[in-house]
DNA sequence: TGCCGCCCTGACAACGATGTCATATCTAGG
DNA sequence: CCTAGATATGACATCGTTGTCAGGGCGGCA
């Protein structure tokens, strides 16, 4: 900026005024400054400005997701980015791999960079460590998972009802040996889905002790192995509810391998790419990651714009998409 | 920091020393400062420090991709992030949607935030606008697409050979009416794939004027419509080469709709999620986005570490994965 | 003509940190 | 006991920018 000022033959403050479109600069001066800035390829230093600027905004957001190459996270990320772009805000993204240490490290990295707000998919037991930052006024919105140990905005899918809906779909088709394949039980979302599943079984009077509930599945491979193990039984399930997209993919692989994909019903929680092109198509309870991301980002900006209403939980509805796999009837008992 | 210094009863410089693990601070002082920092939940302001710090590094990278919810881009992003994490570097990601204006805006946003390096999938005609930044010493690595108008490092798939390989795969199985469905011709990568396709046809002595070459396809939907149109002909193709993952998905949809998926061969460029679970499985020339991302990030850090060797083009090999769709023989002429 | 007020403009301090340098304290060796 | 040299610490300038404020020029009005 000093160089631009020197080249244009004006003071630095005048350059600052031109860059920021402040009033009370003569047209001639504006032209001189712009020309000088152009020849020097001047790019203002946003962070230096922030140091002094009144609002102290870095126009930066931090986003924490399971992994940036998970399709669900990608869709959330994209929606957040689109909302942020309208405001000239850039987005930091970080993958967690469900590692609480990484969560803390990533949040700390964001905070040191003075992000204006955080959108987090958390994996740690408690997010109490964020309390001081919240008190400082940084908006924090949780997506997909709800916070523990602190109170803040959250945008989540309707996990309980979605899981119940998927389960009901299977039970109404007379399935009784329905297996549950789920993520780690320390994830609240996973617990809610499990509860939706179990409660729905209860409503249909199915004894839950006969129902395989397999948890701690974290990626497609462990889910595949768990599914194969399930069928190594005299009474394998006639239907499967898989509680997460990677788990669903693992189940699909296993059913193919066992050639059980045409006589075992499957409903997955969260949509899976190309699910409609499989044979049978995969019936899912689809979340709406675009909406989750968009609502979360709008929430952050609303807070930044001064919304001081109490922390709210926004529930994004899920939707059952019938594609074939969920409509397979139970095998005849032999 | 001032507050920490006041609370600990020391000078700000001493706090700075403790935060940065500089030597020559007594153990007692260190303890006092750490205690004070903890009670105040002090997070150092990385950007303020950067203003004065000798190396001027923000420990930040900018990544530009087609869209963060494209699976290819997600894999690249993840690989970049993993390399960056080891160095304590955070990553900004931005989606372009093949919009040159967005490219410039995103780069400008990154530059104003003083990223240490850029990893770009470009869409504009020329990246000459980056020349001043390159001169300033900012490492710029292009991924997936090569730069035009400037010289800088690039990490790309072997587009020409990969496309030729896919085409040969079809020609060796006696297909002669092979259609090409490709992305916009102003994308260099797309042109290379087309050329690989056409040259391979030439090597097999196939007259290219009889071969449908359809370009400008940008998403699954336009590709689907183009495929359907292709079959509205007395001599529809017996095989299709689709040059990009979204195009491949569109083709898959169309072939299903037309019930032509069992008698039309298909080889796609770039892998597609769950491609192995379809019937038939989709044969693809797979890129290696993880390796592309990793190599690109390592290149950036090598440059930051002082590597001043001439700009290099790293070619990441592709791999043909046979899954069924590419091995379908030509229909008998009727 | 003289004064008020508006429009432009730049000097200067400040933002939160680090680099430089001076100074105070301590330790060891003669 | 004195001093050189190491260790520990803080005052101050500085990074690139913006907020504050003062001042110069000029037009309008009494």
XYZ file of C-alpha atoms (C1' of nucleotides) in Angstrom:
728
model
C 0.000 0.000 0.000
C 2.868 2.308 0.760
C 4.259 1.619 -2.673
C 0.931 2.313 -4.310
C 0.699 5.572 -2.397
C 4.179 6.564 -3.460
C 3.560 5.721 -7.101
C 0.253 7.558 -7.149
C 1.801 10.461 -5.289
C -0.774 10.431 -2.507
C -0.897 9.414 1.143
C -1.548 5.872 2.261
C -4.836 6.814 3.817
C -6.092 8.023 0.486
C -5.170 4.731 -1.079
C -7.049 3.012 1.704
C -10.051 5.179 0.965
C -10.012 4.274 -2.694
C -9.596 0.563 -2.038
C -12.512 0.564 0.346
C -14.730 2.791 -1.755
C -14.936 5.413 0.920
C -16.485 8.729 -0.071
C -14.804 12.087 -0.407
C -12.058 11.258 -2.816
C -11.851 13.225 -6.048
C -12.334 11.357 -9.294
C -8.848 12.300 -10.453
C -7.260 10.858 -7.334
C -9.275 7.674 -7.603
C -8.047 7.179 -11.147
C -4.428 7.753 -10.157
C -4.642 5.294 -7.281
C -6.355 2.630 -9.319
C -3.748 2.953 -12.055
C -0.925 2.655 -9.531
C -2.543 -0.325 -7.833
C -2.940 -2.012 -11.170
C 0.644 -1.547 -12.298
C 1.912 -2.881 -8.989
C -0.623 -5.732 -8.920
C -1.550 -4.638 -5.480
C -3.720 -6.939 -3.409
C -4.784 -5.520 -0.053
C -3.834 -7.583 2.968
C -7.139 -8.540 4.490
C -5.591 -9.599 7.774
C -3.607 -6.463 8.341
C -6.754 -4.475 7.747
C -8.641 -6.642 10.162
C -6.264 -5.862 12.905
C -7.501 -2.324 12.921
C -10.934 -2.579 11.348
C -13.835 -1.863 13.642
C -15.795 -5.071 13.228
C -12.727 -7.285 13.374
C -14.197 -9.695 10.848
C -11.868 -11.879 8.855
C -14.630 -12.886 6.451
C -13.657 -16.466 7.027
C -15.570 -19.510 8.238
C -14.311 -22.789 9.643
C -16.036 -26.025 8.688
C -15.375 -29.351 10.344
C -16.664 -32.518 8.736
C -16.021 -36.223 8.991
C -14.050 -36.142 5.790
C -14.122 -33.806 2.832
C -14.338 -36.781 0.511
C -17.482 -38.162 2.090
C -20.400 -37.352 -0.256
C -22.582 -36.142 2.583
C -19.878 -33.809 3.839
C -19.146 -32.638 0.317
C -22.744 -31.607 -0.173
C -22.832 -29.786 3.165
C -19.559 -28.067 2.339
C -20.817 -26.965 -1.020
C -23.985 -25.486 0.428
C -22.027 -23.641 3.105
C -19.662 -22.312 0.512
C -22.488 -21.035 -1.672
C -24.019 -19.078 1.179
C -20.604 -17.779 2.232
C -19.672 -16.722 -1.274
C -22.564 -14.273 -1.428
C -21.007 -12.546 1.527
C -17.442 -12.639 0.281
C -16.562 -15.114 2.996
C -14.047 -17.901 2.426
C -14.317 -21.318 4.017
C -11.685 -23.413 5.751
C -12.563 -27.092 5.754
C -11.014 -29.800 7.846
C -11.542 -33.544 8.037
C -11.770 -35.303 11.370
C -11.937 -39.016 10.728
C -13.839 -39.151 13.994
C -10.707 -38.353 15.905
C -11.399 -36.090 18.910
C -7.797 -34.919 18.990
C -8.074 -33.801 15.413
C -11.247 -31.979 16.297
C -9.551 -29.938 18.967
C -6.533 -29.284 16.820
C -8.659 -28.173 13.891
C -10.801 -25.880 16.015
C -7.696 -24.397 17.541
C -6.211 -23.842 14.084
C -9.395 -22.064 13.038
C -9.488 -19.942 16.147
C -5.900 -18.844 15.740
C -6.867 -17.732 12.276
C -9.738 -15.794 13.800
C -12.578 -17.284 11.807
C -15.821 -15.358 12.165
C -17.819 -18.501 12.823
C -17.648 -22.263 13.116
C -19.771 -24.978 11.582
C -18.919 -28.257 13.211
C -19.613 -31.937 12.923
C -18.173 -32.942 16.260
C -16.904 -36.278 17.407
C -15.601 -35.555 20.871
C -17.498 -36.433 24.020
C -18.016 -32.854 25.024
C -17.563 -29.534 23.362
C -17.274 -27.676 26.647
C -13.892 -26.483 25.450
C -15.749 -24.146 23.107
C -17.509 -22.310 25.915
C -14.982 -19.468 26.203
C -15.114 -18.900 22.470
C -18.897 -18.807 22.535
C -18.767 -16.295 25.345
C -16.484 -14.212 23.202
C -19.299 -14.083 20.689
C -18.095 -16.424 17.977
C -21.107 -18.140 16.436
C -20.863 -21.912 16.527
C -23.381 -24.057 14.692
C -23.348 -27.812 14.958
C -24.392 -29.844 11.972
C -25.431 -33.445 11.792
C -24.463 -33.985 15.427
C -25.660 -32.116 18.445
C -23.354 -30.498 20.955
C -22.702 -31.871 24.403
C -21.494 -29.882 27.361
C -22.501 -26.540 25.873
C -25.546 -24.967 24.330
C -25.414 -23.649 20.818
C -27.292 -23.759 17.544
C -27.621 -27.091 15.820
C -28.919 -28.208 12.468
C -29.603 -31.916 12.324
C -31.503 -34.503 10.404
C -34.492 -36.079 11.958
C -32.520 -39.105 13.026
C -34.995 -40.718 15.350
C -38.000 -40.376 13.080
C -36.017 -41.219 9.983
C -34.763 -44.427 11.501
C -38.249 -45.269 12.733
C -39.633 -44.587 9.285
C -37.103 -46.892 7.667
C -37.809 -49.581 10.213
C -41.552 -49.263 9.828
C -41.126 -49.590 6.096
C -39.554 -52.993 6.641
C -41.910 -54.132 9.380
C -44.970 -53.251 7.342
C -43.675 -55.627 4.725
C -43.777 -58.387 7.302
C -40.074 -58.523 8.015
C -39.395 -59.598 11.557
C -35.741 -60.574 11.500
C -34.458 -57.083 10.866
C -30.820 -56.390 11.610
C -29.433 -53.035 12.632
C -25.962 -52.101 11.440
C -24.812 -48.868 12.971
C -22.002 -46.498 13.632
C -20.147 -46.113 16.907
C -22.501 -45.821 19.847
C -20.646 -42.867 21.289
C -21.978 -40.754 18.450
C -25.232 -39.245 19.540
C -26.664 -39.314 16.064
C -26.015 -43.032 15.878
C -27.702 -43.579 19.218
C -30.788 -41.670 18.071
C -31.043 -43.756 14.956
C -30.677 -46.912 16.975
C -33.378 -45.753 19.349
C -35.725 -44.938 16.487
C -35.112 -48.413 15.183
C -35.645 -50.141 18.527
C -38.717 -48.139 19.469
C -40.356 -48.917 16.170
C -39.702 -52.606 16.701
C -41.363 -52.202 20.077
C -44.413 -50.595 18.509
C -44.751 -53.630 16.293
C -44.278 -55.946 19.222
C -41.063 -57.445 17.968
C -38.885 -58.808 20.718
C -35.683 -56.860 20.461
C -33.534 -59.553 21.954
C -33.871 -61.581 18.763
C -32.744 -58.652 16.674
C -29.077 -58.330 15.801
C -27.878 -54.859 16.718
C -24.367 -54.412 15.486
C -22.585 -51.199 16.273
C -19.180 -49.624 16.072
C -19.123 -49.846 12.286
C -17.166 -47.067 10.877
C -16.325 -47.679 7.268
C -17.471 -49.774 4.362
C -15.032 -52.584 5.043
C -15.985 -53.261 8.664
C -19.620 -53.089 7.635
C -19.008 -55.596 4.874
C -17.387 -58.027 7.267
C -20.121 -57.570 9.841
C -22.764 -58.298 7.252
C -21.040 -61.450 6.121
C -20.829 -62.583 9.736
C -24.559 -61.956 10.124
C -25.351 -64.459 7.440
C -23.226 -67.080 9.071
C -26.199 -68.082 11.188
C -29.058 -70.561 10.910
C -31.548 -67.716 10.869
C -30.001 -64.822 8.989
C -31.932 -61.559 8.821
C -34.455 -61.040 6.062
C -33.985 -57.304 6.214
C -31.235 -54.868 7.147
C -31.336 -51.300 8.289
C -27.966 -49.622 7.853
C -27.567 -46.386 9.685
C -25.001 -44.503 7.637
C -23.857 -44.169 4.031
C -20.506 -45.931 4.329
C -22.150 -48.751 6.240
C -24.771 -49.035 3.524
C -22.046 -49.358 0.909
C -20.389 -52.110 2.903
C -23.681 -53.949 3.222
C -24.286 -53.671 -0.512
C -20.911 -55.213 -1.185
C -21.496 -58.045 1.241
C -24.956 -58.866 -0.074
C -23.574 -59.064 -3.597
C -20.769 -61.313 -2.518
C -23.226 -63.613 -0.766
C -25.662 -63.295 -3.663
C -28.231 -62.268 -1.120
C -29.032 -58.876 -2.624
C -32.213 -60.060 -4.315
C -33.765 -61.746 -1.319
C -32.642 -59.530 1.532
C -34.367 -56.211 2.077
C -32.175 -53.181 2.749
C -32.964 -49.658 3.785
C -30.101 -47.281 4.352
C -29.970 -44.068 6.287
C -28.489 -41.314 4.103
C -28.462 -41.475 0.353
C -25.688 -43.084 -1.626
C -24.487 -42.023 -5.080
C -25.899 -44.069 -7.955
C -28.198 -45.914 -5.537
C -30.895 -45.697 -8.176
C -28.788 -47.464 -10.774
C -28.178 -50.607 -8.768
C -30.342 -53.697 -9.163
C -32.274 -53.594 -7.047
C -32.094 -49.849 -6.411
C -31.286 -49.034 -2.831
C -34.140 -47.738 -0.756
C -32.938 -45.037 1.592
C -34.019 -42.516 4.111
C -32.384 -39.546 2.473
C -31.031 -36.691 4.443
C -30.833 -33.293 2.870
C -27.210 -32.240 3.203
C -27.654 -29.223 0.958
C -30.337 -27.854 3.201
C -28.387 -28.698 6.327
C -25.381 -26.796 5.040
C -27.383 -23.864 3.834
C -29.378 -23.482 7.026
C -26.249 -23.817 9.156
C -24.437 -21.129 7.192
C -27.434 -18.818 7.311
C -27.596 -19.368 11.048
C -23.959 -18.324 11.440
C -24.521 -15.173 9.432
C -27.700 -14.374 11.303
C -25.720 -14.570 14.542
C -23.022 -12.373 13.078
C -25.702 -9.915 12.056
C -26.732 -9.654 15.671
C -29.398 -12.294 16.148
C -29.213 -12.967 19.875
C -32.161 -15.293 20.227
C -31.636 -18.444 22.306
C -29.770 -21.328 20.729
C -32.074 -23.259 18.466
C -32.166 -26.770 17.127
C -33.294 -26.912 13.512
C -34.474 -30.304 12.382
C -34.240 -31.030 8.703
C -36.747 -33.672 7.685
C -35.709 -36.893 6.017
C -37.457 -38.542 3.133
C -37.924 -42.200 2.296
C -36.995 -43.002 -1.292
C -38.261 -46.361 -2.470
C -36.030 -47.896 -5.064
C -36.538 -51.617 -4.703
C -34.217 -52.943 -2.042
C -36.526 -51.902 0.749
C -39.551 -53.510 -0.853
C -38.166 -57.025 -1.077
C -40.492 -59.336 0.867
C -39.231 -61.708 3.554
C -37.915 -65.056 2.412
C -40.182 -67.999 3.097
C -39.025 -69.815 6.158
C -37.543 -73.115 5.107
C -1.522 -11.074 24.664
C -1.337 -7.857 26.589
C -3.882 -9.230 28.998
C -1.922 -12.419 29.448
C 1.214 -10.401 30.095
C -0.576 -8.243 32.634
C -2.080 -11.228 34.428
C 1.225 -13.060 34.515
C 3.029 -9.890 35.592
C 5.531 -10.041 32.748
C 6.182 -8.159 29.530
C 4.429 -8.996 26.280
C 7.656 -10.114 24.704
C 8.092 -12.739 27.361
C 4.634 -14.051 26.672
C 5.535 -14.180 23.013
C 8.636 -16.156 23.885
C 6.688 -18.674 25.877
C 4.003 -19.100 23.228
C 6.638 -19.708 20.582
C 8.837 -21.934 22.704
C 11.764 -19.609 22.430
C 14.725 -20.300 24.712
C 15.946 -18.234 27.612
C 12.847 -18.083 29.712
C 12.974 -19.354 33.261
C 10.816 -22.303 34.187
C 8.954 -20.244 36.770
C 8.081 -17.579 34.227
C 6.942 -20.164 31.727
C 4.604 -21.636 34.301
C 3.155 -18.250 35.174
C 2.549 -17.359 31.550
C 0.977 -20.678 30.703
C -1.328 -20.403 33.694
C -2.368 -16.900 32.713
C -2.908 -17.922 29.074
C -5.052 -20.801 30.219
C -7.288 -18.803 32.505
C -7.844 -16.233 29.776
C -8.300 -18.908 27.073
C -5.765 -17.083 25.068
C -5.366 -18.056 21.424
C -2.536 -16.282 19.636
C -3.548 -14.337 16.556
C -1.672 -16.026 13.760
C -2.234 -13.188 11.337
C -1.019 -10.454 13.619
C 2.135 -12.443 14.174
C 2.559 -12.930 10.473
C 2.650 -9.259 9.878
C 5.961 -9.056 11.631
C 7.280 -12.605 11.414
C 10.348 -13.063 9.278
C 9.065 -15.708 6.881
C 5.666 -14.076 6.475
C 3.952 -17.429 6.172
C 0.274 -17.678 6.976
C 0.384 -21.458 7.035
C -2.575 -21.475 4.727
C -3.160 -22.994 1.312
C -5.792 -22.190 -1.301
C -7.397 -24.996 -3.266
C -9.602 -24.467 -6.283
C -11.660 -27.349 -7.612
C -14.623 -27.831 -9.900
C -16.861 -28.405 -6.934
C -16.186 -29.622 -3.444
C -18.990 -32.125 -3.782
C -17.540 -33.795 -6.843
C -16.023 -37.114 -5.737
C -12.840 -36.546 -7.698
C -12.363 -33.126 -6.158
C -13.187 -34.456 -2.724
C -10.438 -37.049 -2.986
C -7.924 -34.466 -4.174
C -8.961 -32.135 -1.377
C -8.582 -34.816 1.212
C -5.096 -35.736 0.033
C -4.017 -32.104 0.027
C -5.399 -31.651 3.489
C -3.542 -34.674 4.815
C -0.212 -33.386 3.551
C -0.980 -29.895 4.819
C -2.004 -31.120 8.243
C 1.442 -32.560 8.880
C 2.775 -29.052 8.450
C 0.119 -27.311 10.508
C -1.246 -25.706 7.377
C -4.958 -25.097 6.890
C -6.693 -25.303 3.542
C -9.184 -22.941 1.924
C -11.279 -24.675 -0.701
C -13.424 -23.054 -3.309
C -15.733 -24.427 -5.983
C -15.690 -23.012 -9.480
C -18.476 -24.638 -11.446
C -16.283 -23.978 -14.463
C -16.944 -20.302 -14.201
C -13.855 -18.235 -15.098
C -15.155 -15.248 -13.167
C -15.443 -17.358 -10.064
C -11.904 -18.549 -10.639
C -10.529 -15.050 -10.618
C -12.638 -14.040 -7.660
C -11.579 -17.073 -5.669
C -7.904 -16.595 -6.432
C -8.177 -12.971 -5.494
C -9.881 -13.906 -2.233
C -7.055 -16.330 -1.487
C -4.380 -13.800 -2.338
C -5.912 -11.140 -0.141
C -5.723 -13.677 2.650
C -2.070 -14.200 1.802
C -2.125 -17.939 1.271
C 1.334 -19.470 1.105
C 0.512 -21.429 -2.025
C -2.188 -22.243 -4.528
C -3.396 -25.541 -5.917
C -5.686 -24.884 -8.814
C -8.014 -26.654 -11.178
C -8.443 -23.821 -13.623
C -11.198 -23.186 -16.101
C -10.246 -19.839 -17.592
C -8.636 -19.479 -20.989
C -5.406 -18.171 -19.594
C -3.882 -17.912 -16.198
C -1.580 -15.080 -17.196
C -3.185 -13.053 -14.443
C -1.208 -15.168 -11.999
C 2.148 -14.112 -13.405
C 2.777 -11.275 -10.933
C 1.956 -13.540 -8.020
C 4.320 -16.188 -9.323
C 7.028 -13.584 -9.653
C 6.411 -12.650 -6.059
C 7.327 -16.224 -5.207
C 3.969 -17.773 -4.378
C 4.020 -21.416 -5.446
C 1.206 -22.297 -7.804
C 0.536 -25.896 -8.748
C -2.083 -26.815 -11.288
C -3.953 -30.052 -10.868
C -5.979 -31.984 -13.374
C -5.686 -29.157 -15.890
C -2.557 -27.562 -17.230
C -1.917 -23.851 -17.159
C -2.104 -21.623 -20.203
C -0.354 -18.313 -20.575
C 2.113 -18.971 -17.774
C 4.551 -21.652 -16.776
C 4.199 -23.384 -13.455
C 4.111 -26.824 -11.896
C 1.315 -29.131 -12.941
C 0.126 -32.508 -11.760
C -2.171 -34.171 -14.240
C -3.564 -37.502 -15.202
C -2.358 -39.127 -18.341
C -5.360 -37.917 -20.285
C -4.202 -38.688 -23.775
C -2.945 -42.183 -23.063
C -5.820 -42.971 -20.756
C -8.360 -42.041 -23.388
C -6.421 -44.012 -25.997
C -6.314 -46.986 -23.667
C -10.047 -46.874 -23.112
C -10.668 -46.548 -26.827
C -8.308 -49.395 -27.676
C -10.109 -51.536 -25.140
C -13.314 -51.066 -27.120
C -11.753 -51.348 -30.566
C -9.986 -54.563 -29.690
C -13.393 -55.996 -28.914
C -14.407 -55.249 -32.488
C -16.484 -52.180 -31.744
C -16.446 -49.772 -34.645
C -19.351 -47.498 -33.937
C -17.844 -45.953 -30.833
C -19.289 -42.673 -29.630
C -17.350 -40.036 -27.729
C -19.194 -38.038 -25.113
C -17.018 -35.288 -23.738
C -16.790 -32.150 -21.707
C -16.494 -28.631 -23.070
C -13.838 -28.391 -25.754
C -12.327 -25.276 -24.236
C -11.003 -27.408 -21.399
C -7.577 -28.598 -22.327
C -7.976 -31.866 -20.491
C -11.097 -32.602 -22.477
C -9.302 -31.858 -25.726
C -6.489 -34.227 -24.806
C -8.918 -36.995 -24.063
C -10.698 -36.392 -27.323
C -7.403 -36.464 -29.171
C -6.397 -39.719 -27.516
C -9.720 -41.136 -28.579
C -9.466 -39.919 -32.152
C -5.844 -40.924 -32.633
C -6.557 -44.422 -31.415
C -9.410 -44.691 -33.874
C -6.947 -43.632 -36.557
C -4.506 -46.341 -35.532
C -7.251 -48.870 -36.016
C -8.152 -47.359 -39.357
C -11.613 -46.289 -38.295
C -12.943 -43.370 -40.293
C -13.566 -40.665 -37.758
C -16.278 -38.970 -39.730
C -18.649 -41.820 -38.926
C -17.955 -41.493 -35.243
C -20.242 -39.347 -33.135
C -18.164 -36.885 -31.163
C -20.387 -35.011 -28.807
C -18.869 -32.304 -26.688
C -19.867 -29.532 -24.384
C -21.402 -31.929 -21.875
C -21.068 -30.599 -18.467
C -23.264 -32.453 -16.049
C -25.116 -35.721 -15.777
C -28.344 -34.369 -17.155
C -26.988 -32.970 -20.427
C -25.035 -36.184 -20.873
C -28.181 -38.220 -20.353
C -30.062 -36.259 -22.964
C -27.176 -36.454 -25.422
C -27.024 -40.216 -25.010
C -30.721 -40.614 -25.626
C -30.394 -38.510 -28.755
C -27.556 -40.751 -29.926
C -29.815 -43.741 -29.930
C -32.389 -41.966 -31.982
C -30.587 -43.057 -35.121
C -30.732 -45.997 -37.521
C -27.202 -46.959 -36.567
C -26.729 -46.219 -32.891
C -23.293 -46.733 -31.380
C -22.376 -50.142 -30.023
C -19.921 -48.600 -27.584
C -19.514 -45.330 -25.731
C -16.485 -43.627 -24.301
C -17.461 -41.001 -21.768
C -14.743 -38.604 -20.836
C -15.649 -37.505 -17.339
C -17.355 -38.862 -14.239
C -20.530 -36.786 -14.372
C -20.899 -37.591 -18.060
C -20.486 -41.273 -17.287
C -23.263 -41.069 -14.723
C -25.538 -39.415 -17.277
C -24.763 -42.126 -19.795
C -25.510 -44.833 -17.251
C -28.883 -43.285 -16.565
C -29.701 -43.020 -20.246
C -28.675 -46.572 -21.066
C -30.876 -47.864 -18.274
C -33.810 -45.834 -19.456
C -33.363 -47.162 -22.977
C -32.680 -50.644 -21.645
C -29.514 -50.589 -23.650
C -27.120 -51.097 -20.738
C -26.651 -54.796 -21.461
C -25.867 -54.514 -25.130
C -23.950 -51.255 -25.302
C -20.353 -51.167 -24.168
C -19.266 -48.294 -21.960
C -15.903 -47.173 -20.725
C -15.709 -44.048 -18.618
C -12.817 -41.787 -17.870
C -12.509 -41.319 -14.103
C -13.945 -43.709 -11.597
C -17.463 -43.444 -10.274
C -18.632 -44.449 -6.785
C -20.265 -47.868 -6.601
C -19.344 -48.524 -10.224
C -18.486 -52.068 -9.219
C -21.938 -52.723 -7.794
C -23.856 -51.933 -10.962
C -24.895 -54.647 -13.398
C -22.916 -54.675 -15.467
C -20.116 -53.060 -13.483
C -18.778 -49.958 -15.159
C -15.390 -50.317 -16.781
C -13.374 -47.167 -16.267
C -10.018 -45.627 -16.809
C -9.444 -44.615 -13.223
C -7.505 -41.556 -12.287
C -5.725 -41.420 -8.998
C -7.038 -38.307 -7.286
C -5.376 -39.162 -3.978
C -1.996 -39.262 -5.608
C -2.689 -36.134 -7.635
C -3.592 -34.239 -4.488
C -0.690 -35.562 -2.509
C 1.906 -34.854 -5.169
C 0.504 -31.376 -5.757
C 0.658 -30.511 -2.075
C 4.168 -31.894 -1.757
C 5.177 -29.813 -4.743
C 3.864 -26.665 -3.084
C 5.760 -27.389 0.094
C 8.921 -28.245 -1.817
C 8.719 -24.840 -3.492
C 8.142 -23.176 -0.142
C 11.177 -25.011 1.173
C 13.249 -23.402 -1.529
C 13.126 -25.799 -4.455
C 13.834 -23.507 -7.409
C 14.054 -26.098 -10.144
C 12.197 -25.364 -13.383
C 8.457 -25.867 -13.449
C 7.675 -29.522 -13.915
C 4.750 -31.466 -15.225
C 4.059 -34.602 -13.209
C 1.937 -37.152 -14.974
C -0.021 -39.525 -12.809
C -0.775 -42.731 -14.656
C -4.280 -43.986 -15.172
C -5.426 -47.546 -14.844
C -8.074 -49.485 -16.724
C -10.470 -51.308 -14.433
C -12.524 -53.948 -16.172
C -15.878 -54.432 -14.571
C -18.107 -55.657 -17.331
C -19.536 -52.711 -19.216
C -16.413 -52.295 -21.290
C -16.319 -55.953 -22.257
C -19.746 -56.138 -23.836
C -19.319 -57.247 -27.472
C -20.843 -55.348 -30.366
C -24.431 -56.116 -31.250
C -24.925 -58.169 -34.367
C -25.848 -55.943 -37.237
C -29.441 -56.563 -38.098
C -14.361 41.161 2.471
C -14.709 37.859 5.987
C -16.401 33.788 7.894
C -18.605 29.343 7.865
C -18.769 24.874 6.290
C -17.971 21.295 2.970
C -14.805 18.541 0.459
C -10.245 16.424 0.128
C -6.209 14.929 1.991
C -2.503 13.174 4.905
C -0.090 12.710 9.604
C -0.379 9.819 13.310
C -1.801 6.277 16.547
C -3.378 1.849 16.979
C -4.557 -3.223 16.032
C -1.687 -7.855 18.073
C 2.066 -9.836 17.402
C 7.590 -10.376 16.667
C 12.568 -8.683 15.799
C 16.127 -5.896 17.795
C 18.502 -4.262 21.303
C 19.548 -2.654 25.843
C 19.601 -3.820 30.511
C 19.367 -6.469 34.748
C 20.646 -10.621 37.090
C 23.307 -14.657 37.758
C 27.295 -17.788 37.469
C 31.845 -19.075 37.176
C 36.669 -18.233 36.899
C 40.788 -15.593 38.200
C 35.963 -9.521 45.185
C 35.768 -8.349 40.456
C 34.504 -9.231 35.787
C 33.365 -11.687 31.512
C 29.860 -14.146 29.631
C 25.635 -16.374 29.763
C 20.796 -16.041 30.949
C 16.470 -13.660 31.551
C 13.525 -9.854 30.631
C 11.223 -5.791 28.762
C 11.079 -1.234 25.976
C 10.429 0.020 21.535
C 9.954 -0.001 16.566
C 7.661 -2.319 13.133
C 4.557 -5.249 9.919
C 0.148 -3.310 6.531
C -3.867 -1.456 7.265
C -7.816 1.626 9.192
C -9.858 5.137 12.636
C -9.265 9.795 14.223
C -8.377 14.199 13.639
C -6.509 18.340 11.998
C -5.688 21.342 8.167
C -5.827 23.384 3.442
C -8.650 24.918 -0.360
C -12.730 26.664 -2.085
C -17.462 28.245 -2.715
C -21.410 30.646 -0.814
C -23.520 33.965 1.839
C -23.935 37.953 4.858
